[in-house]
XYZ file of C-alpha atoms in Angstrom:
591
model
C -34.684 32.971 -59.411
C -33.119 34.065 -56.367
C -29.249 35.273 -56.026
C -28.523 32.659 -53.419
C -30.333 29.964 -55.697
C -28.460 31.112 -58.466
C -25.306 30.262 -57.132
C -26.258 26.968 -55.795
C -27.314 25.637 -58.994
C -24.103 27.377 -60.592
C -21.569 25.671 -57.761
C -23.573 21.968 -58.149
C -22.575 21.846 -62.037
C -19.229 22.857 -61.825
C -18.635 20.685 -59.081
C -19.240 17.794 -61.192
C -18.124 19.569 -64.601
C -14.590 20.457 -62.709
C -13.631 17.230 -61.022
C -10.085 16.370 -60.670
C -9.244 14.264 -63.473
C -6.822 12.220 -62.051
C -7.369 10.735 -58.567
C -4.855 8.110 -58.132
C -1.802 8.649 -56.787
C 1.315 6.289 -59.188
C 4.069 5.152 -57.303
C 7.575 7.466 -57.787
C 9.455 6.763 -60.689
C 12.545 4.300 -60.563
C 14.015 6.935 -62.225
C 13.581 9.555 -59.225
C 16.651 11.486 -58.420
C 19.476 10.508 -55.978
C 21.092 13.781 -55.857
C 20.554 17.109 -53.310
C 16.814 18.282 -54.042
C 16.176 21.757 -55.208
C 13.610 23.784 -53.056
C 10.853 23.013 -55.593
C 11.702 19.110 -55.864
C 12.029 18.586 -51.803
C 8.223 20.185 -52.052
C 7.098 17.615 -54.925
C 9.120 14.627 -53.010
C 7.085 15.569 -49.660
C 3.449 15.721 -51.922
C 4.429 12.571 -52.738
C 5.332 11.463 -49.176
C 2.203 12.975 -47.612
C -0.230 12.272 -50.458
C -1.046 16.074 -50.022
C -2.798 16.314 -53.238
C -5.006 12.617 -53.329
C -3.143 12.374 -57.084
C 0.017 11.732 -58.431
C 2.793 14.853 -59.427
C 0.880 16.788 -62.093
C 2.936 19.532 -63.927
C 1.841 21.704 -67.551
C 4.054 23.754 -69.750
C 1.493 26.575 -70.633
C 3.444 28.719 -73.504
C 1.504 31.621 -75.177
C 1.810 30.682 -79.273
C 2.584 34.248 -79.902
C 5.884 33.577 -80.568
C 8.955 30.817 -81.080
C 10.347 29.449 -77.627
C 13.793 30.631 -76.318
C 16.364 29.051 -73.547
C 14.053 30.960 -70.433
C 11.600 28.475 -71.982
C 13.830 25.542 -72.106
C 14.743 25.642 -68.489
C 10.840 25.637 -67.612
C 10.610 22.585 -70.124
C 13.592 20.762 -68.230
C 11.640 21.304 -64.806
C 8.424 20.415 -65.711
C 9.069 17.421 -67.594
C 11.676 16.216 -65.361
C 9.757 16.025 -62.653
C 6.956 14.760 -64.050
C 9.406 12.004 -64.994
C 11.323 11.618 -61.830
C 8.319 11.010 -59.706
C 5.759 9.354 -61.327
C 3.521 11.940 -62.646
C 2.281 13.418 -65.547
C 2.974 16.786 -67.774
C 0.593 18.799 -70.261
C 1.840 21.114 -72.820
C -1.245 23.567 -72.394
C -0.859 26.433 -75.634
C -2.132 29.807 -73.579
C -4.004 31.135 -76.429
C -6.452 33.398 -74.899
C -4.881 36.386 -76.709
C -6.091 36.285 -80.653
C -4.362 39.427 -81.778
C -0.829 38.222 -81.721
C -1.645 34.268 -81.963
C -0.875 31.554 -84.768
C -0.897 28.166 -85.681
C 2.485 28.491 -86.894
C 3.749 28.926 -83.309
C 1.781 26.118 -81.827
C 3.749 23.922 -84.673
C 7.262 25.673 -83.964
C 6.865 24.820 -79.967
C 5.555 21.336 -80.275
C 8.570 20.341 -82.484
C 10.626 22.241 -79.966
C 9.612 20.282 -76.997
C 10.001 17.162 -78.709
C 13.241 17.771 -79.798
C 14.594 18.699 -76.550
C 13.608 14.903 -76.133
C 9.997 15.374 -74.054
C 6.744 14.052 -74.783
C 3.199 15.344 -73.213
C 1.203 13.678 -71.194
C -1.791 15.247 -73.027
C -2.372 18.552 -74.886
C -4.584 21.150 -74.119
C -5.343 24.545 -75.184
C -7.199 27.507 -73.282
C -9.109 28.397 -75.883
C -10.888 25.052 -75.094
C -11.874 26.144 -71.435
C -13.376 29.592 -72.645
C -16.921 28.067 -72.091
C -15.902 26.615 -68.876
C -14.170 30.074 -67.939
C -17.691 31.687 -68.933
C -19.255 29.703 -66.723
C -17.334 30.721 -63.518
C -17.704 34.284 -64.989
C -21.246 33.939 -64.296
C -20.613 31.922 -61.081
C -18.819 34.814 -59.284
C -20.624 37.334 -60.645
C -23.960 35.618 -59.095
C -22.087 35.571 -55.939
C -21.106 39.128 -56.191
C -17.540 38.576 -56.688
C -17.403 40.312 -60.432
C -19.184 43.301 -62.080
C -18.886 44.372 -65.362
C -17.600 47.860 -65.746
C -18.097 50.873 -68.217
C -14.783 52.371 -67.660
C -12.038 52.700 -70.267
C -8.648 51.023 -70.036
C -6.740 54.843 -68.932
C -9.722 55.375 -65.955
C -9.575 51.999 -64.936
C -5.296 52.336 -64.666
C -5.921 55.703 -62.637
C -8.314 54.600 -60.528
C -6.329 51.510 -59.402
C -4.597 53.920 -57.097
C -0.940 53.462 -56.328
C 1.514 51.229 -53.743
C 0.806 54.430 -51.027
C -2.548 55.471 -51.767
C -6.133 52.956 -52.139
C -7.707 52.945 -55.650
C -11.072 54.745 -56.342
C -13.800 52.013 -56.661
C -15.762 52.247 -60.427
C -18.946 54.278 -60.498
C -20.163 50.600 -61.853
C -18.764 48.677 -58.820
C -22.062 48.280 -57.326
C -24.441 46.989 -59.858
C -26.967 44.298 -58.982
C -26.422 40.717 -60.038
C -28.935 40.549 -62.529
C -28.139 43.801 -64.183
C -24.295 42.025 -64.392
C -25.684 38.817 -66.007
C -27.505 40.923 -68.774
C -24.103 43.205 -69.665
C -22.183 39.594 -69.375
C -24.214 37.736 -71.911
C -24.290 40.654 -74.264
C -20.598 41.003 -73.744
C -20.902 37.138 -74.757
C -23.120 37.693 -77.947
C -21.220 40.801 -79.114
C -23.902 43.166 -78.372
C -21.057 45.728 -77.622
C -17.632 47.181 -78.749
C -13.904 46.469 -77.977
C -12.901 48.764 -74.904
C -16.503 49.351 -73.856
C -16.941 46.841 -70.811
C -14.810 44.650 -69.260
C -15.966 41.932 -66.476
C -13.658 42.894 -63.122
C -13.330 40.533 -59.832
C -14.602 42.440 -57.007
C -12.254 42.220 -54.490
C -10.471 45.375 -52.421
C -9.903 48.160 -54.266
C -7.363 49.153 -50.961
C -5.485 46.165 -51.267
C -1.859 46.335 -50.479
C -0.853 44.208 -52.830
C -2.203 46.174 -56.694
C -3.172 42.459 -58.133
C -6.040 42.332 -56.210
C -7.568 45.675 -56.883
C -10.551 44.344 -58.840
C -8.352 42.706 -61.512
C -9.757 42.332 -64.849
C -11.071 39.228 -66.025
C -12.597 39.492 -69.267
C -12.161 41.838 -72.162
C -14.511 42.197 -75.575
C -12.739 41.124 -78.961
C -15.833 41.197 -81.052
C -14.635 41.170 -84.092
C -11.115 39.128 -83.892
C -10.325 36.240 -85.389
C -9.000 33.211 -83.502
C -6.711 31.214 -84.778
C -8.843 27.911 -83.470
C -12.287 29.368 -82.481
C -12.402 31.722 -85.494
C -14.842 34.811 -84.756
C -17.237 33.008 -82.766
C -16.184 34.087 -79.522
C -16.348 37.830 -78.583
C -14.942 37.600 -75.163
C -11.682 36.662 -73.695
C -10.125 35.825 -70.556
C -6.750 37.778 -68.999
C -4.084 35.687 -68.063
C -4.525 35.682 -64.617
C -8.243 34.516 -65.025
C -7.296 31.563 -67.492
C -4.126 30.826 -66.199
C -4.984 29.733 -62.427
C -8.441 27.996 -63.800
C -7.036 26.058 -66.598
C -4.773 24.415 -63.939
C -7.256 23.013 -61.647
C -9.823 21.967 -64.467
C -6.315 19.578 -65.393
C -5.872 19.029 -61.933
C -2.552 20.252 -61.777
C -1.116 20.166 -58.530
C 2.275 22.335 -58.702
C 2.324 25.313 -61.023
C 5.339 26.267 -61.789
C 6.212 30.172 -62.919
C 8.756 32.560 -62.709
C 9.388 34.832 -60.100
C 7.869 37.987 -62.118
C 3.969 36.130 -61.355
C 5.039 36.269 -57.535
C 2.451 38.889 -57.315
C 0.097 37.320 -59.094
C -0.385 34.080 -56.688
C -2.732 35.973 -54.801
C -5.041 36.159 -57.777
C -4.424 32.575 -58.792
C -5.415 31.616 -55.446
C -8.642 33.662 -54.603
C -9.830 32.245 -58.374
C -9.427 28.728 -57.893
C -11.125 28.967 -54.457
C -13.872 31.294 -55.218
C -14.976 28.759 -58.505
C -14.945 25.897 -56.169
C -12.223 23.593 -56.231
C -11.050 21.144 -54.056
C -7.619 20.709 -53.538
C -6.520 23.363 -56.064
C -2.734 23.667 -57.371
C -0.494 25.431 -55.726
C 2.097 28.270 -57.355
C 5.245 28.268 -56.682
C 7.870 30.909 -58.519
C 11.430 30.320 -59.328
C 14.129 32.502 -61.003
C 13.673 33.033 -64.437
C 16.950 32.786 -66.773
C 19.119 35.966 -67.303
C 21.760 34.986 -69.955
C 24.554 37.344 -70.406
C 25.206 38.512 -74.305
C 21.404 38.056 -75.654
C 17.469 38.702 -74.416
C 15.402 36.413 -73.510
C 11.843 38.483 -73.929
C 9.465 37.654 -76.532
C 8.912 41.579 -77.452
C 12.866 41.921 -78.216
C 13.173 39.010 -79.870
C 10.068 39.794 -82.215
C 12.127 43.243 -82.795
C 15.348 41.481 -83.443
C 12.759 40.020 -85.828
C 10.556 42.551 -87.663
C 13.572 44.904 -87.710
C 15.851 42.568 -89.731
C 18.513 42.838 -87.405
C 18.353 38.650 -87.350
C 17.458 36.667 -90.555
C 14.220 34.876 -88.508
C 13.259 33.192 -85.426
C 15.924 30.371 -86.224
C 18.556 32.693 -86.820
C 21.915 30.651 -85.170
C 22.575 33.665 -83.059
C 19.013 34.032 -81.748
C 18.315 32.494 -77.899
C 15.546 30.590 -79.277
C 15.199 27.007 -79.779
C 15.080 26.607 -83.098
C 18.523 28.974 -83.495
C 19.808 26.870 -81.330
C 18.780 23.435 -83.194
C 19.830 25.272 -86.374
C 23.177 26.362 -85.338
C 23.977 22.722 -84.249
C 23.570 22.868 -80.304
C 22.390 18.927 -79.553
C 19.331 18.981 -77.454
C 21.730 17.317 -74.491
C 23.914 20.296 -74.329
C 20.622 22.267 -73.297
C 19.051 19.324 -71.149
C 22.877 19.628 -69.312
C 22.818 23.246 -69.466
C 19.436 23.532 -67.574
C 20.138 20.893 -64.796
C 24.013 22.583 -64.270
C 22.139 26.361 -63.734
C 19.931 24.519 -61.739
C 16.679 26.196 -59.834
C 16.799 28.966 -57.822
C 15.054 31.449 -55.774
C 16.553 34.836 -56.447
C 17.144 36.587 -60.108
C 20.716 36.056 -61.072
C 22.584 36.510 -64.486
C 24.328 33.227 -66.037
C 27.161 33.538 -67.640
C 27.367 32.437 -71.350
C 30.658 30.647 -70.590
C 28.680 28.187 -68.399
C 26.039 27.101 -71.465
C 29.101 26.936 -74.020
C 30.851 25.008 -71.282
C 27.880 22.397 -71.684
C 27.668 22.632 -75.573
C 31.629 21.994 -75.848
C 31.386 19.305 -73.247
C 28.570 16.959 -75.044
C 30.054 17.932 -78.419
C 33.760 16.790 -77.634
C 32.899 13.244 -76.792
C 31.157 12.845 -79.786
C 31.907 14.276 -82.426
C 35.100 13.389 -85.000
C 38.231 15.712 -85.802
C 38.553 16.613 -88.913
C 41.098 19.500 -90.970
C 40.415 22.718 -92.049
C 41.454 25.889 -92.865
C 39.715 28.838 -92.654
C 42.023 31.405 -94.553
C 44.257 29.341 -96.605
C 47.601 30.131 -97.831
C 49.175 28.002 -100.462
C 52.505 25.990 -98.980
C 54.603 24.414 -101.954
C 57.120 21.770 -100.442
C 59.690 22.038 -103.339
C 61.224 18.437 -102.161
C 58.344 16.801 -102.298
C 58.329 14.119 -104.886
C 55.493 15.411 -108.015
C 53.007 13.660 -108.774
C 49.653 11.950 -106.673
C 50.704 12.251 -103.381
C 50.124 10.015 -100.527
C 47.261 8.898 -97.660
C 47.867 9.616 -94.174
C 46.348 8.093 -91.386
C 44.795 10.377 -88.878
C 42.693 9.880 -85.895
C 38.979 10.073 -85.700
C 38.498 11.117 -81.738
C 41.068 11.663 -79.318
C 42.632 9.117 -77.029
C 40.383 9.836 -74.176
C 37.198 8.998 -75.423
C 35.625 5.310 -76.283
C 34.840 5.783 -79.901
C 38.015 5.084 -81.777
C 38.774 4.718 -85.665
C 40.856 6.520 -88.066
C 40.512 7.542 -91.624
C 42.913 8.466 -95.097
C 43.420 11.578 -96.084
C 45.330 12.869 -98.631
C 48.727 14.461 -98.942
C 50.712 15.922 -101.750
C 52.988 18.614 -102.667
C 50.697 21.073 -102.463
C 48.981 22.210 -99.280
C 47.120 24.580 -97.834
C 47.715 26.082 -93.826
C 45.897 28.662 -91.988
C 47.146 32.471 -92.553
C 47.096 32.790 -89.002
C 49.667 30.137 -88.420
C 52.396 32.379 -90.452
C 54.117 35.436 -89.540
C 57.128 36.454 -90.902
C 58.155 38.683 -87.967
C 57.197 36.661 -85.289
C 56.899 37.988 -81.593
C 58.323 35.597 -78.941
C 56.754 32.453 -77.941
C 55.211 32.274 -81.748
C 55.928 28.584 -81.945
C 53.841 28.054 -85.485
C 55.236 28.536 -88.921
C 57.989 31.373 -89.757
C 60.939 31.951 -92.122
C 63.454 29.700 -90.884
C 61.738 27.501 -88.481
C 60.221 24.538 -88.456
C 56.074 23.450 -87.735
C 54.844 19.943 -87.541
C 51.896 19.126 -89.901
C 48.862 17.512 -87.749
C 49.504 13.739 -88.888
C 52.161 14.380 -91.346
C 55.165 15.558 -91.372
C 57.810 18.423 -90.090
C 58.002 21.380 -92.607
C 60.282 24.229 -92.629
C 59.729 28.050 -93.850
C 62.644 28.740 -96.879
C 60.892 31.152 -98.830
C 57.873 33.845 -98.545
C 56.382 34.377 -102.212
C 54.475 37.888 -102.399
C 52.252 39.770 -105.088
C 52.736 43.173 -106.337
C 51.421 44.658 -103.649
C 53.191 42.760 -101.010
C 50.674 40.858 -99.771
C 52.024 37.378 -98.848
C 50.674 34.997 -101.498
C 52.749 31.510 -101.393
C 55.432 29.918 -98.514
C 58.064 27.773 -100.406
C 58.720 25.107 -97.713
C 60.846 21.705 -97.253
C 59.916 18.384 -95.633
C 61.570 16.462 -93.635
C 60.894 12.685 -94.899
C 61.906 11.000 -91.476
C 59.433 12.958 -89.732
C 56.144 10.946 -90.653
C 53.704 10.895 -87.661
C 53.676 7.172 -86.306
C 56.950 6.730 -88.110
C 60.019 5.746 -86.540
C 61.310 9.578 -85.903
C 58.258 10.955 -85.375
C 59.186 11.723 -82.086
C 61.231 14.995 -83.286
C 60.527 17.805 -81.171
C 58.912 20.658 -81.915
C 57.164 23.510 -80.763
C 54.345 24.264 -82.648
C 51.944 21.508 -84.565
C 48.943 23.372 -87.488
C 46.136 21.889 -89.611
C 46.631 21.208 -93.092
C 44.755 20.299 -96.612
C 45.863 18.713 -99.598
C 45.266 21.828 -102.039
C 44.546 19.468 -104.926
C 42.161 17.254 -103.084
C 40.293 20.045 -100.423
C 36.529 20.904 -100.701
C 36.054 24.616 -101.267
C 32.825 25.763 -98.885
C 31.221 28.209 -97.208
C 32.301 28.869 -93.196
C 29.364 31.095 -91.249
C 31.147 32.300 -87.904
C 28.500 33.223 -85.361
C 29.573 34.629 -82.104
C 27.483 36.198 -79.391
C 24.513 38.609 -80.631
C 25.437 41.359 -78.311
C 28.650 42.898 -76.857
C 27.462 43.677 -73.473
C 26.757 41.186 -70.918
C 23.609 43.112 -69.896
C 22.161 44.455 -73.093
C 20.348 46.846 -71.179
C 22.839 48.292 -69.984
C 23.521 51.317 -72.476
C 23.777 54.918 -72.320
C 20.166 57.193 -71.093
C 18.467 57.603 -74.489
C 19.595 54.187 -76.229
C 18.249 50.447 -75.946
C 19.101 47.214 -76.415
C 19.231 47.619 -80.213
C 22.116 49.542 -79.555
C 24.244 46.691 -77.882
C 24.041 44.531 -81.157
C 27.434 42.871 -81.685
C 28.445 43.930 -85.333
C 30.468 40.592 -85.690
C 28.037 38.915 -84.758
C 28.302 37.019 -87.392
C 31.206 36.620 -90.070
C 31.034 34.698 -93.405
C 34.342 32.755 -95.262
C 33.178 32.436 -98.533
C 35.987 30.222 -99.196
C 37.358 27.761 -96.894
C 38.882 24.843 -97.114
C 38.271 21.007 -95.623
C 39.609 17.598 -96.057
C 37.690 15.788 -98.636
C 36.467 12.635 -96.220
C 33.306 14.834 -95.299
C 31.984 14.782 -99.257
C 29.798 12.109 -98.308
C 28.780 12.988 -95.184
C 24.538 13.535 -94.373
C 23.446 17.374 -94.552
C 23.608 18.429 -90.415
C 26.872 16.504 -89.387
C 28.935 17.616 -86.574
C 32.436 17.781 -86.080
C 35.238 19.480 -84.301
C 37.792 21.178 -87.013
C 40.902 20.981 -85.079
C 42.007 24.037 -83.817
C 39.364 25.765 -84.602
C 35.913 24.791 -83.095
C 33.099 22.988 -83.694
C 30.918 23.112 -86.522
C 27.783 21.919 -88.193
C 26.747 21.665 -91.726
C 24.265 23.768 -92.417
C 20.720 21.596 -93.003
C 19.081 24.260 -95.398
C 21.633 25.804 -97.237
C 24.295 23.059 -97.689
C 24.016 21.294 -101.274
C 26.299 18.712 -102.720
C 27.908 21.227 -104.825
C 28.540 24.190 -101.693
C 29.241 22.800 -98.437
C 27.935 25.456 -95.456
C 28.567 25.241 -92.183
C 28.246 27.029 -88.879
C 30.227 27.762 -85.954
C 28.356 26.144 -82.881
C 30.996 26.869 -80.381
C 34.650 27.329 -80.678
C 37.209 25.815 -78.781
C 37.423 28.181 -75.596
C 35.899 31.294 -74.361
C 37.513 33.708 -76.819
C 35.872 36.960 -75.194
C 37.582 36.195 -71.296
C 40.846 37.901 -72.715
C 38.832 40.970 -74.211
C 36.735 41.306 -71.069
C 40.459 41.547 -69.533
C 41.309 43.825 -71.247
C 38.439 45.865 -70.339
């Protein structure tokens, strides 16, 4: 058979094999946005206007399942979906599993529940590993029009010889081989006939080509022996990204394919492939910036260090950037979803500020979560005119004012109580305006107390406060309205729960952690407090009953969330999601 009969035959099947699969263009959703456009919605909107594409908005998440997904990934989720939404269209989650050295099932699981929790649902799912017969056959297409070759060189010659930004690379001794003697090294490539590192199939393109990409990139590599996590050992050959990548999203019949701006480089690739196998109206890319968070990383390498190294207890860690650290911490999926459309989508590289995502979490949490009391580092208050015995129920307030839930619940007081440590000093500065010897504090709900008497150990460590009440001073009594300066959470000592408190804070104390001294990394920016456990606080007994993963806000405190896997009925756990305001401006102040 001929070379030009070759490729006719090859182009006729994958011109039916490849059609669009979607042809019809659906009419833009009622749910389409009102507000200003971003760049990459205004270029959707006019598709739609213009019918550019002959088929409706068509978007794909395509996550490698080496790994669990972090908050760069949740922005990408937010955009793809939502447009999808917003206009009518559809969006795949496509798993880019073309790599079967660092890929498992137990990362496919980990992202699907991810995206669903977020609150998104696929259109369909695909996987790459499901084209790799279709990718074979465009191998075999452009290498019978003399766009591939397979070459001999190793991985190091192939690097040196791809020249640099100033100078043209030096073509392979192999550049040159005849078609048929490239279909014969391809198919034994294909049936394992040869070792890892010994060939490689490379488009044939410009090896003087300003832009690097395009010097004869590779295309497919020999793993003769690895073991997929789908396809087993089967296959010995396997696509680079940019040869899947750009293919798998015109056999969808994607039409916008969304990436960061690091693949900006790499459109040139994506393009040339989707023409040169034959596609009509391909996809176009178009990059956007990719999130920069201060305080953590957002790269699967670190993260898997953060990982292996133990620095982080796993993936779902409540200080990791991931997902699932997230969802385990307590962040609700429409602090994220809020997060992502507030950062918004832009064209340059910028750093967010972590103030701006806690912003969001504290924002959704504090319409919807109750107030409840508790103290972190108790100290015992005895109020020696307090009548013994069983005490009494106060009322206290569910939400705030401000918000349209309402309610309020009992909770007990007696003659016993407990108060934060924090809230005493016995040589105050000025402006102190909580408890001290001599002055009075209201109790949140209760009543006003006053400091007569500090009770300390042997050591002189502060161990008891001997306090009055004032009885006329009951919150929604008739003098309630007695003015003071300060007002502190509370417990009933005899009635509190004792439980565990888990204080995360930010995983690293630089804003860049990349941004250390010549000879260190990022390891070396690790916040040390980071995370800080109270064996022993103390809470009002109305959450006993509560389900395993409530929220609330303790007040004064922050917000917190009992801990789903380690919280029992007889050892309450919970975690810090966010506390009540950015706690690190004043140290950056202080510089």
């Amino acid at each position: 058979m001929t070379e030009a009969s070759l490729v006719s035959r090859t182009e006729a099947c994958l011109a039916v094999r490849f059609r669009h699969p979607s042809s019809v263009i659906r009419p833009v959703s009622d749910t389409a946005p009102t507000r200003s456009l971003d760049f990459i919605r205004e270029m959707v909107a006019e598709d739609v206007a213009t019918g550019r594409f002959g088929r409706a908005p068509a978007t794909r998440f395509p996550p490698e399942p080496n790994g669990f997904l972090h908050m760069g990934h949740a922005k990408s989720i937010c955009l793809n979906f939502g447009i999808a939404k917003e206009y009518g269209g559809s969006c795949n989650l496509r798993f880019d599993d073309t790599n079967p050295l660092t890929e498992d099932v137990r990362y496919v699981d980990s992202i699907k529940r991810d995206v669903q929790w977020l609150g998104f649902q696929w259109t369909n799912e695909y996987y790459a590993s499901d084209y790799f017969e279709k990718l074979y056959e465009i191998a075999e297409l452009l290498v019978t029009k003399g766009k591939a070759y397979v070459d001999d060189q190793t991985e190091e010659q192939i690097r040196t010889n791809r020249g640099t930004v100033t100078s043209a690379g030096t073509p392979s001794p192999w550049r040159d081989r005849s078609v048929e003697e490239n279909l014969t090294l391809l198919r034994g490539m294909k049936a394992g006939e040869f070792p890892d590192g010994s060939k490689v199939l490379r488009a044939k393109i410009d090896m003087a080509h300003p832009n690097m990409i395009m010097r004869d990139p590779l295309l497919l590599r020999i793993r003769r022996d690895a073991h997929h996590y789908r396809r087993g050992t089967e296959w010995k050959i396997f696509p680079f990204y940019d040869f899947a990548h750009g293919l798998s999203d015109a056999i969808e019949g994607i039409t916008r394919s969304l990436c960061t701006l690091e693949f900006k480089d790499n459109r040139e690739i994506y393009d040339w492939l989707v023409r040169e196998a034959g596609f009509e109206n391909p996809p176009t890319q178009i990059e956007f910036a990719r999130l920069e968070l201060d305080y953590t990383v957002l790269s699967k390498r670190k993260l898997l260090r953060l990982v292996n190294e133990g620095h982080v207890k796993g993936w779902d860690d409540p200080r990791m950037p991931t997902i699932a650290g997230m969802r385990r911490r307590g962040v609700r999926p429409e602090a994220i979803r809020d997060f992502a459309e507030t950062i918004g989508v832009a064209r340059k590289d910028a750093r967010v500020e972590i103030a701006i995502f806690e912003h969001a979490v504290r924002n959704d949490l504090n319409m919807e979560v109750p107030r409840v009391l508790a103290v972190l580092k108790p100290l015992k208050v005895v109020l020696t005119n307090y009548p013994e015995g069983p005490g009494e129920m106060l009322e206290a307030q569910n939400y705030p004012h401000d918000v349209p839930k309402t309610g309020t619940r009992q909770i007990p007081f007696s003659r016993e109580l407990y108060i934060d440590a924090d809230d005493f000093m016995e040589n105050p500065p000025k402006k102190f305006f909580r408890l001290s010897p001599g002055n009075e504090v209201r109790l949140r709900f209760g009543y006003i107390i006053k400091c007569e008497e500090v009770i300390k150990d042997a050591a002189g460590n502060i161990v008891e406060l001997r306090c009055t009440y004032d009885p006329e001073t009951k919150s929604g009594g008739a003098n309630a309205g007695k003015k003071v300066k300060g007002t502190i959470q509370w417990v009933s000592a005899p009635h509190a729960l004792s439980c565990e408190v888990r204080l995360y804070d930010r995983l690293f104390k630089l804003p860049d952690p990349d941004d250390v001294p010549e000879g260190q990394d990022f390891i070396s920016a690790l916040n040390p407090d980071s995370l800080v456990i109270i064996p022993d606080a103390k809470v009002e007994p109305t959450v006993a009953n509560d389900a395993v993963g409530s929220r609330y806000q303790f007040e004064r405190v922050g917000y917190f969330y009992s801990e789903p896997e380690d919280s029992t009925p007889g050892k309450l756990v919970f975690n810090r999601i966010v506390g009540l305001r950015d706690s690190w401006a004043k140290e950056v102040a202080k510089g």
